[in-house]
Short mmCIF file of C-alpha atoms and ligand atoms in Angstrom, two decimals:
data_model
loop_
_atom_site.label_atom_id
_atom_site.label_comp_id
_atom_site.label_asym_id
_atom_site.label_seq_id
_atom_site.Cartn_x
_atom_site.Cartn_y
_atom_site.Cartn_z
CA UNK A 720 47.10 82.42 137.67
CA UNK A 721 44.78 84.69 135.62
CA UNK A 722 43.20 82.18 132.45
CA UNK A 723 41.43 83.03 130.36
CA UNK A 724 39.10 80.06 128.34
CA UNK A 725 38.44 81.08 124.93
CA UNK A 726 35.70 78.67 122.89
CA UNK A 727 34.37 77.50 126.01
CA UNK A 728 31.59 75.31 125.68
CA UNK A 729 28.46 74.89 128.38
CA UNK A 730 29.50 70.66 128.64
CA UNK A 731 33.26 71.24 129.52
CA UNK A 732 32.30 73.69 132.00
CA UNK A 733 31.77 71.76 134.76
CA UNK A 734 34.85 69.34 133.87
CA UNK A 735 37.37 72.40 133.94
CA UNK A 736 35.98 74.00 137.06
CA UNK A 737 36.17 70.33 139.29
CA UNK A 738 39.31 69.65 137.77
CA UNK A 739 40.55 73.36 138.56
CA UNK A 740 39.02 72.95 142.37
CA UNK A 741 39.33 76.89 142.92
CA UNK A 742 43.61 77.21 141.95
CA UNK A 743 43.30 79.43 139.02
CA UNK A 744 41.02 82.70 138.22
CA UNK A 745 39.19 80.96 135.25
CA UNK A 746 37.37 83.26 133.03
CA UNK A 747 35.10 81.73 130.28
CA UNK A 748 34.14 82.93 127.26
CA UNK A 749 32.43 81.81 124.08
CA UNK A 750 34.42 84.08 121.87
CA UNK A 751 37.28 81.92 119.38
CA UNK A 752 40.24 83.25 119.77
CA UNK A 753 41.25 85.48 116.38
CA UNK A 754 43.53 88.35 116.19
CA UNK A 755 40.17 90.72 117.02
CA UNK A 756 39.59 88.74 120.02
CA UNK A 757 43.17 88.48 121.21
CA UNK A 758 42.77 91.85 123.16
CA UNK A 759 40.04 90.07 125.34
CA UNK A 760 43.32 88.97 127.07
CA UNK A 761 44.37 92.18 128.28
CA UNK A 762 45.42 91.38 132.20
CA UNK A 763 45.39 87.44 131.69
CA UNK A 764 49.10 85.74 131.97
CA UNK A 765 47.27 82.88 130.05
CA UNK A 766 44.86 81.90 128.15
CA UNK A 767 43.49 77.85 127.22
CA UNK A 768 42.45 77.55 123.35
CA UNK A 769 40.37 74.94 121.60
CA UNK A 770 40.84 73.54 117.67
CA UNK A 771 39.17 76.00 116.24
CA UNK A 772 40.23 78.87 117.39
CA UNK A 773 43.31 80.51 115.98
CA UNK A 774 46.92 81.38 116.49
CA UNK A 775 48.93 82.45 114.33
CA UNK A 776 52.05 85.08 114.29
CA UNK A 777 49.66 88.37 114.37
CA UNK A 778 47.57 86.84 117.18
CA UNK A 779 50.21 85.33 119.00
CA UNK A 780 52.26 88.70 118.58
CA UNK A 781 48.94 90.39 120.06
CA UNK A 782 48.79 88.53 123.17
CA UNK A 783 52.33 88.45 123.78
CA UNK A 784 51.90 92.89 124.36
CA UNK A 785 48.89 92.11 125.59
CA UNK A 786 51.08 90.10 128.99
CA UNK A 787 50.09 86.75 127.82
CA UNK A 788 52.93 84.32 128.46
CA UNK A 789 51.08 80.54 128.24
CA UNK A 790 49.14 78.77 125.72
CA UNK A 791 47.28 75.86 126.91
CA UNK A 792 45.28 73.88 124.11
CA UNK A 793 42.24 71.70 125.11
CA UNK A 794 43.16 69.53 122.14
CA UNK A 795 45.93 67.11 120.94
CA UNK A 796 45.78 68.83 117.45
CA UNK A 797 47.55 71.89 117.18
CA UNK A 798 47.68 72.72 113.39
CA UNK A 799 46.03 76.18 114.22
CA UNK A 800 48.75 77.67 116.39
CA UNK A 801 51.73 79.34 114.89
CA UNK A 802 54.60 77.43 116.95
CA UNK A 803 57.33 78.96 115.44
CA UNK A 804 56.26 82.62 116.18
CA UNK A 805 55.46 81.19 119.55
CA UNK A 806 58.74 80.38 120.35
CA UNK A 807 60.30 83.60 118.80
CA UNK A 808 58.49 86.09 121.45
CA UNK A 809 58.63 83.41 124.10
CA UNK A 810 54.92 82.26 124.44
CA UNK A 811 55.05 78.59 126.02
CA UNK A 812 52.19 76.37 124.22
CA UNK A 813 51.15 73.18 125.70
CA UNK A 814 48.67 70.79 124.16
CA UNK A 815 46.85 67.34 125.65
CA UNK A 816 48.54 64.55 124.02
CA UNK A 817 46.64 62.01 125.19
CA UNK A 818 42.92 62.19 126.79
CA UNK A 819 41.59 59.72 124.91
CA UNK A 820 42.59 57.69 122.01
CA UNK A 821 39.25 55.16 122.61
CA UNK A 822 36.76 58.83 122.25
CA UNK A 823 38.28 59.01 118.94
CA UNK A 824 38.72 55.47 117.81
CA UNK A 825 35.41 53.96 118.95
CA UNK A 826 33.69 57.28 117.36
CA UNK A 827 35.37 56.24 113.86
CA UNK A 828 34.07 52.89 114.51
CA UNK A 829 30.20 54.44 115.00
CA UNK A 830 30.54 56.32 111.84
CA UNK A 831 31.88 53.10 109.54
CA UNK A 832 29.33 50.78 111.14
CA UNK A 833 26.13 53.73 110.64
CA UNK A 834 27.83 54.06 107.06
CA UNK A 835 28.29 50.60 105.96
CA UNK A 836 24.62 49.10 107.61
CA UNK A 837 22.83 52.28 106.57
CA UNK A 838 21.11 53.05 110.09
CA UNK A 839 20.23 56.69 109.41
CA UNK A 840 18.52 55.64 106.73
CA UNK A 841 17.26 52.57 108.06
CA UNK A 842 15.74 54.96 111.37
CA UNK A 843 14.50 57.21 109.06
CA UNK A 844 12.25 54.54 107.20
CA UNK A 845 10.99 53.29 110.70
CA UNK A 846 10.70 56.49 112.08
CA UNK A 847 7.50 56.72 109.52
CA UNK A 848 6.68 53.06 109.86
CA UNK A 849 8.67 51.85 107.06
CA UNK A 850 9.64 48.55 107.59
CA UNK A 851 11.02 48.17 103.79
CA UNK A 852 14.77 46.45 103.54
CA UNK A 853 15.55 47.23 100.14
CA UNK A 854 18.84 49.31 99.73
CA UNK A 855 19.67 48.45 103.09
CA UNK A 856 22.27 45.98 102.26
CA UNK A 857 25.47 46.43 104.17
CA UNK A 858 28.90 43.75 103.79
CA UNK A 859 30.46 41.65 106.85
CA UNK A 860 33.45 43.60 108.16
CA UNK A 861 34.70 40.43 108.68
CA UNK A 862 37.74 39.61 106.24
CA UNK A 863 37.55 42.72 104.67
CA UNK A 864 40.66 44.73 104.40
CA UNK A 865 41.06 48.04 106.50
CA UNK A 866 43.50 50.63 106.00
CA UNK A 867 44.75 52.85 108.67
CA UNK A 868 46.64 55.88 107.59
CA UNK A 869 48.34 57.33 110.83
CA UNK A 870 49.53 54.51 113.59
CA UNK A 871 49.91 56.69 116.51
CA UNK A 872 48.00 56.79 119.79
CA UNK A 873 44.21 57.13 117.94
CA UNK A 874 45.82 54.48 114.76
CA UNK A 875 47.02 51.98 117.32
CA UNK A 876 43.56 51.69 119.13
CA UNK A 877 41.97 51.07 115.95
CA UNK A 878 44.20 48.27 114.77
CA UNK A 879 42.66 46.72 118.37
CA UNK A 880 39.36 47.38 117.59
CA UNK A 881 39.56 46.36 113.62
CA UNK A 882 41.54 43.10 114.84
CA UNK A 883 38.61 42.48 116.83
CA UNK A 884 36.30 42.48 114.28
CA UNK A 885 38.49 40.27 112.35
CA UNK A 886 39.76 42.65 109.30
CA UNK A 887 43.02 42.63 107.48
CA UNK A 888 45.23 45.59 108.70
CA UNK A 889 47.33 47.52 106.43
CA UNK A 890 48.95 50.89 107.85
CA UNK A 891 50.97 53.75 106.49
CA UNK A 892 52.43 55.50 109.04
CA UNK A 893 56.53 57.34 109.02
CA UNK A 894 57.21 55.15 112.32
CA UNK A 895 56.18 52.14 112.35
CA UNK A 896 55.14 50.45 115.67
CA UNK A 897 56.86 46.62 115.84
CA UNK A 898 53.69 45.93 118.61
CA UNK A 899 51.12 46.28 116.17
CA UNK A 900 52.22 44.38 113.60
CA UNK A 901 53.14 41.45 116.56
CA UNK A 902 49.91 41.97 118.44
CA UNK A 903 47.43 42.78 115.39
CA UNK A 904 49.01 40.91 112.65
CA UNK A 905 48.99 44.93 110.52
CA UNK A 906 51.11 45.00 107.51
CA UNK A 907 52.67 47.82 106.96
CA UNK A 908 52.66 49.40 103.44
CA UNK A 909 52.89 52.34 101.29
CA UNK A 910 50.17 54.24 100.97
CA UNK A 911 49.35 53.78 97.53
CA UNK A 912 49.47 50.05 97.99
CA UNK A 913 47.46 50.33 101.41
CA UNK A 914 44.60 53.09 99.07
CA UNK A 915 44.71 49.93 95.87
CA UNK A 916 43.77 47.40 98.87
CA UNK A 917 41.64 48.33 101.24
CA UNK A 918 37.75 48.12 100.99
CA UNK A 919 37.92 50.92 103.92
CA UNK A 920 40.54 53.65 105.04
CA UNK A 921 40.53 55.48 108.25
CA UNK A 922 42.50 58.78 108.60
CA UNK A 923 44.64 59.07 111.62
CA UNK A 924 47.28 61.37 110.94
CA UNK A 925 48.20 65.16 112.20
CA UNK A 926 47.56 67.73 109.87
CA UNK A 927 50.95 68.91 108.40
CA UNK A 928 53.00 69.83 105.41
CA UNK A 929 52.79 66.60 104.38
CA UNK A 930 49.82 65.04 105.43
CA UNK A 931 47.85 68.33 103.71
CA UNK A 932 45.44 67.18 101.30
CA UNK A 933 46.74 63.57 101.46
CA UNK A 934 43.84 62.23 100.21
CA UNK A 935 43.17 63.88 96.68
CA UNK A 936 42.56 62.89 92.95
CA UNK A 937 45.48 60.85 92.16
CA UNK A 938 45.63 58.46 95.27
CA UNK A 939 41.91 58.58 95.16
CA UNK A 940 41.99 56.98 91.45
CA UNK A 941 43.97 54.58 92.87
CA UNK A 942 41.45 53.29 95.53
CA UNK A 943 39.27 50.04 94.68
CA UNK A 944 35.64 50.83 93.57
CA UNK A 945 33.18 51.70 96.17
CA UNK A 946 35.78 52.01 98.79
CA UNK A 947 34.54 53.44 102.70
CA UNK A 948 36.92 56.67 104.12
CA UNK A 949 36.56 57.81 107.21
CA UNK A 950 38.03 60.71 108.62
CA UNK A 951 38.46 61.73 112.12
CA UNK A 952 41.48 63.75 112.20
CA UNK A 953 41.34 66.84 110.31
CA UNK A 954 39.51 68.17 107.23
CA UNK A 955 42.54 69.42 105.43
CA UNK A 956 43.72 65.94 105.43
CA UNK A 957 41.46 65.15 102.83
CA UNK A 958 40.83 67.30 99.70
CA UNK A 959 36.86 68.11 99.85
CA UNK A 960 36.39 68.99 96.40
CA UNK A 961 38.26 65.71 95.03
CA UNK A 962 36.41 63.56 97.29
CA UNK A 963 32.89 64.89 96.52
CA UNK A 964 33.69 63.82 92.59
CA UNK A 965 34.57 60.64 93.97
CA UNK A 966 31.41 60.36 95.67
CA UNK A 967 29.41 62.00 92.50
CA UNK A 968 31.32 59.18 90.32
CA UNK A 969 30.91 56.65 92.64
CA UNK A 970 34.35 55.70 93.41
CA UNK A 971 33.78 56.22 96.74
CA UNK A 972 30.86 54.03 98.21
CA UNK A 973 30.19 55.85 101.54
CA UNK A 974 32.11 58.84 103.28
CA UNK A 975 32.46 59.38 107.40
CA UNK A 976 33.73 63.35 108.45
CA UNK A 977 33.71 64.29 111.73
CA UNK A 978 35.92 67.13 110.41
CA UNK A 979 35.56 69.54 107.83
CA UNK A 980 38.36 71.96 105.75
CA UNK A 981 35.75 74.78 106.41
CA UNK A 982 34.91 74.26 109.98
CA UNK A 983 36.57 77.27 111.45
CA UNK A 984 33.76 79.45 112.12
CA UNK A 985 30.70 76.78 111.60
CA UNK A 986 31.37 74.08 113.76
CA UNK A 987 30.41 74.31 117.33
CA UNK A 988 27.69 76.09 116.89
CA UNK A 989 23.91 76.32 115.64
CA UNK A 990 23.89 77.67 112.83
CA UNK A 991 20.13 76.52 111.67
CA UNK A 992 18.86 79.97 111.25
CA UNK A 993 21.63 81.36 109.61
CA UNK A 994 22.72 78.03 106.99
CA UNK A 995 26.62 78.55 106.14
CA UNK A 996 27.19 79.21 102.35
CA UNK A 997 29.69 76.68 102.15
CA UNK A 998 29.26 74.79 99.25
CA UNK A 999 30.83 71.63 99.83
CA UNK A 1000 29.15 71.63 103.25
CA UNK A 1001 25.66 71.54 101.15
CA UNK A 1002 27.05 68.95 98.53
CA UNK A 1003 28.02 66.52 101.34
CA UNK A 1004 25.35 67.16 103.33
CA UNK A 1005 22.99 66.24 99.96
CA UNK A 1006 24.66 62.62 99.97
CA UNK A 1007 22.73 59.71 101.11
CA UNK A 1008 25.97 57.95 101.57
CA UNK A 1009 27.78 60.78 103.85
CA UNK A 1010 27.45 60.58 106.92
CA UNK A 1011 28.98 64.50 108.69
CA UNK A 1012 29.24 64.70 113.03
CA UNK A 1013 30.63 68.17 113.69
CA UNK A 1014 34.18 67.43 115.64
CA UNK A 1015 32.37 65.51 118.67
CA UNK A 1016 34.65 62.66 118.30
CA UNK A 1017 36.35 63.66 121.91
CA UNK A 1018 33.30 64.30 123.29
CA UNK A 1019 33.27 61.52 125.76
CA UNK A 1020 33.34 61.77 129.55
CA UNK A 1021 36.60 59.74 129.89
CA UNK A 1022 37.77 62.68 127.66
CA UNK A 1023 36.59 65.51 128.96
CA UNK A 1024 37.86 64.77 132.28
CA UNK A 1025 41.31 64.18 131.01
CA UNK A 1026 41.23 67.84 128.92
CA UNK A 1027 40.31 69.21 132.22
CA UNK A 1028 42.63 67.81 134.16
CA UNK A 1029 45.47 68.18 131.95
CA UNK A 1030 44.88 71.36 131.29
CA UNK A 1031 44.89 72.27 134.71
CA UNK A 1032 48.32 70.65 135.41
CA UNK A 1033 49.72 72.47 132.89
CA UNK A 1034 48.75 75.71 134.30
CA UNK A 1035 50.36 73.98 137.41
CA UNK A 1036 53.53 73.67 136.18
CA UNK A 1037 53.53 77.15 134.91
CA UNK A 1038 52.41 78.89 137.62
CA UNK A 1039 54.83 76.86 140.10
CA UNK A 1040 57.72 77.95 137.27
CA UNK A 1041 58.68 74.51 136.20
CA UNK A 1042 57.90 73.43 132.49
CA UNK A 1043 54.83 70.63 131.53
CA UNK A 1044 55.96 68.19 129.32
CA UNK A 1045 53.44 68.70 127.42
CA UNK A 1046 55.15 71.95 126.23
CA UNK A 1047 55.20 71.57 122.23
CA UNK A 1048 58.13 74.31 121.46
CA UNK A 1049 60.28 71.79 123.68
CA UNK A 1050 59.27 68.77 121.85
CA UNK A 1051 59.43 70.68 118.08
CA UNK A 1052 63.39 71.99 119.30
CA UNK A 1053 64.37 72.27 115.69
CA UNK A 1054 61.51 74.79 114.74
P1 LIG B 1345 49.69 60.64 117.32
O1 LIG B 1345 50.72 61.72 117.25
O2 LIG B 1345 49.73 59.66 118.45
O3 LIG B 1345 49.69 59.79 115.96
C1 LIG B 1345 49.83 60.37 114.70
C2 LIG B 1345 50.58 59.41 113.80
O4 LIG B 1345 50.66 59.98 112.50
C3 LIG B 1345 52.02 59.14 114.28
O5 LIG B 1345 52.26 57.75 114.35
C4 LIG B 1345 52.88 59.82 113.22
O6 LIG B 1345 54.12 59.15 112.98
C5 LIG B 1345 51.97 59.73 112.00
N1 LIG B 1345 52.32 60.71 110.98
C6 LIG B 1345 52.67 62.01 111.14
N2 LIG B 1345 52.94 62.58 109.94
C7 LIG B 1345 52.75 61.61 109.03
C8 LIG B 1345 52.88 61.57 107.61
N3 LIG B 1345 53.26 62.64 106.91
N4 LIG B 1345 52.60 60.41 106.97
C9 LIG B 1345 52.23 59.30 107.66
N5 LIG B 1345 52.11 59.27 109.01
C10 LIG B 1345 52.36 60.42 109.67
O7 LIG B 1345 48.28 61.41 117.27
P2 LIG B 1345 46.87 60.83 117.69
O8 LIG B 1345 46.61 61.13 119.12
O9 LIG B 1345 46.72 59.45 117.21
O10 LIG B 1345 45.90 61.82 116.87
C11 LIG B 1345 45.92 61.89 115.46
C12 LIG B 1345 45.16 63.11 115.01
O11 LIG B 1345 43.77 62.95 115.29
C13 LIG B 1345 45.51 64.41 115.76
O12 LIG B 1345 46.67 65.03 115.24
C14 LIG B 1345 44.28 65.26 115.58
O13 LIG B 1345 44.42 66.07 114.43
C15 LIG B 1345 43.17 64.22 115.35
N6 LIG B 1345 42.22 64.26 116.46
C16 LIG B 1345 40.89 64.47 116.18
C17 LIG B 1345 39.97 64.54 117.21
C18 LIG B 1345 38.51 64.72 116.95
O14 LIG B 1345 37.76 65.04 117.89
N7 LIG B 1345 38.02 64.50 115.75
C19 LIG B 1345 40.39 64.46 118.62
C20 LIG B 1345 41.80 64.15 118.79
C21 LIG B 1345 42.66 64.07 117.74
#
């Protein structure tokens, strides 16, 4: 089969080629897919997208005249492709459900512990011989009471991890998962009582209708002083401009993005010479007590290999006419 990559990267490169071991026609190209791009697919039956690139009914109409007939994402998020329209010209989409929930997890972990024990600024300091403590002082994770909003695969490794370090688990989450609250003693809650209780929240939820802007002024003013949110799974989740006055008020003690609302178009790049004019990017950038990673959390090599293979598999199935289970317009029937 004819693929072509959009958004590929130099370090998945070599993952999708081993993985691919010479079955497909790969094509890569650094180019997001957009509805200006789309034409780049002209003699391709399919083409593998990444997060940030986008799909909705224009593109997606595009590549359908264009002889595209399979969507393969390289990510387990896929807010930015227009299933419905999709599934109305007959476009199969499948995603990665699962590489790695530990890339993800263990990366939220990295940014609470650099957050809470101040290491950037700590390394800073020593970086100029600065051996001075003050300001430095962190709390015992210990006891302290961690909310996770979103239980699924990425939620459910973090209630291991949290139980580990001996926190009190409360989760929000429409299903809830009977294991977790047997194996990692997590109380379930709402989420306004799990935002009045915890000293730290960590966002593990889809972007959706419903989980848009989740985190905004109201539920904010509910959240205990100097409280720690960390957010891994997608900047609309969160509502920037609300969060940066709870940072500027101090109502929020320390903030963790590995996403961004405005990432489209920024992330994944260098953009050093050319600085976006995004102002929230600049006003959480200015914040001692932010700490921004630009959607690496996957970027492990568990992770990569399981994109790659994945991937692959589903151009498998395709190409060998069966369907991957992986196919989202099968799982979303009702759309
Ligand atoms: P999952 O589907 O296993 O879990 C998501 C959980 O959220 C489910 O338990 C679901 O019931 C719950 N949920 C859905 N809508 C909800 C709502 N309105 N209110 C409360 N709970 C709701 O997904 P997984 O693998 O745990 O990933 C979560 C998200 O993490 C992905 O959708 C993706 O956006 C993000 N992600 C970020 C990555 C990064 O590199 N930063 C990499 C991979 C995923």
């Amino acid at each position: 089969m004819k693929v072509l990559v959009y958004s590929s990267k130099d370090f998945e490169i070599p993952y999708l080629e081993k993985a691919n071991n010479k079955k497909h026609e790969l094509t890569f190209i650094k180019d997001a897919l957009s509805s200006q791009t789309a034409m780049k697919a002209i003699g391709y039956e399919a083409i593998s997208i990444f997060s940030a690139d986008e799909a909705c009914f224009i593109t997606i109409e595009k590549l359908k005249d264009f002889g595209v007939k399979y969507i393969t994402l390289r990510s387990a998020g896929y807010d930015n492709v227009n299933l419905r329209a999709a599934s109305r010209l007959n476009v199969s989409v499948a995603n990665v459900p699962a590489y790695s929930p530990y890339a993800i997890a263990e990366h939220t972990v990295a940014l609470l512990l650099a957050l809470n024990r101040k290491l950037v600024e700590s390394n800073l300091r020593v970086s100029h011989y600065n051996f001075n403590l003050n300001n430095l002082v962190g709390y015992d994770l210990n006891e302290k009471t961690v909310g996770i909003i979103g239980t699924g695969k990425i939620g459910s490794v973090m209630c291991k991890i949290m139980n580990g370090f001996g926190c009190k688990l409360l989760g929000y989450d429409i299903e809830e998962n009977k294991d977790l609250v047997k194996s990692y003693d997590l109380h379930y809650s709402s989420l306004q009582e799990l935002c009045s209780q915890s000293d730290i929240i960590l966002l593990h939820v889809p972007l959706n209708k419903d989980t848009h802007q989740l985190i905004n002024e109201d539920i904010i003013s509910e959240m205990k002083d100097g409280v720690i949110i960390i957010n891994t799974a997608r900047g609309s989740v969160i509502n920037t401009e609300h969060i940066i006055e709870g940072l500027r008020n101090g109502k929020i003690g320390a903030l963790g993005i590995d996403v961004f609302e405005n990432e489209k178009g920024v992330f994944f790049k260098d953009n050093s010479q050319e600085i976006p004019n995004d102002d929230f990017l600049i006003q959480l950038n200015a914040f001692p007590n932010v700490l921004i990673t630009g959607h690496h959390a996957f970027l492990t090599q568990e992770a990569l290999t399981n994109i790659a293979e994945t991937t692959i598999y589903n151009l498998d199935c395709w190409s060998s006419g069966r369907e991957t289970e992986n196919e989202l317009i099968l799982k979303h029937a009702t759309l």
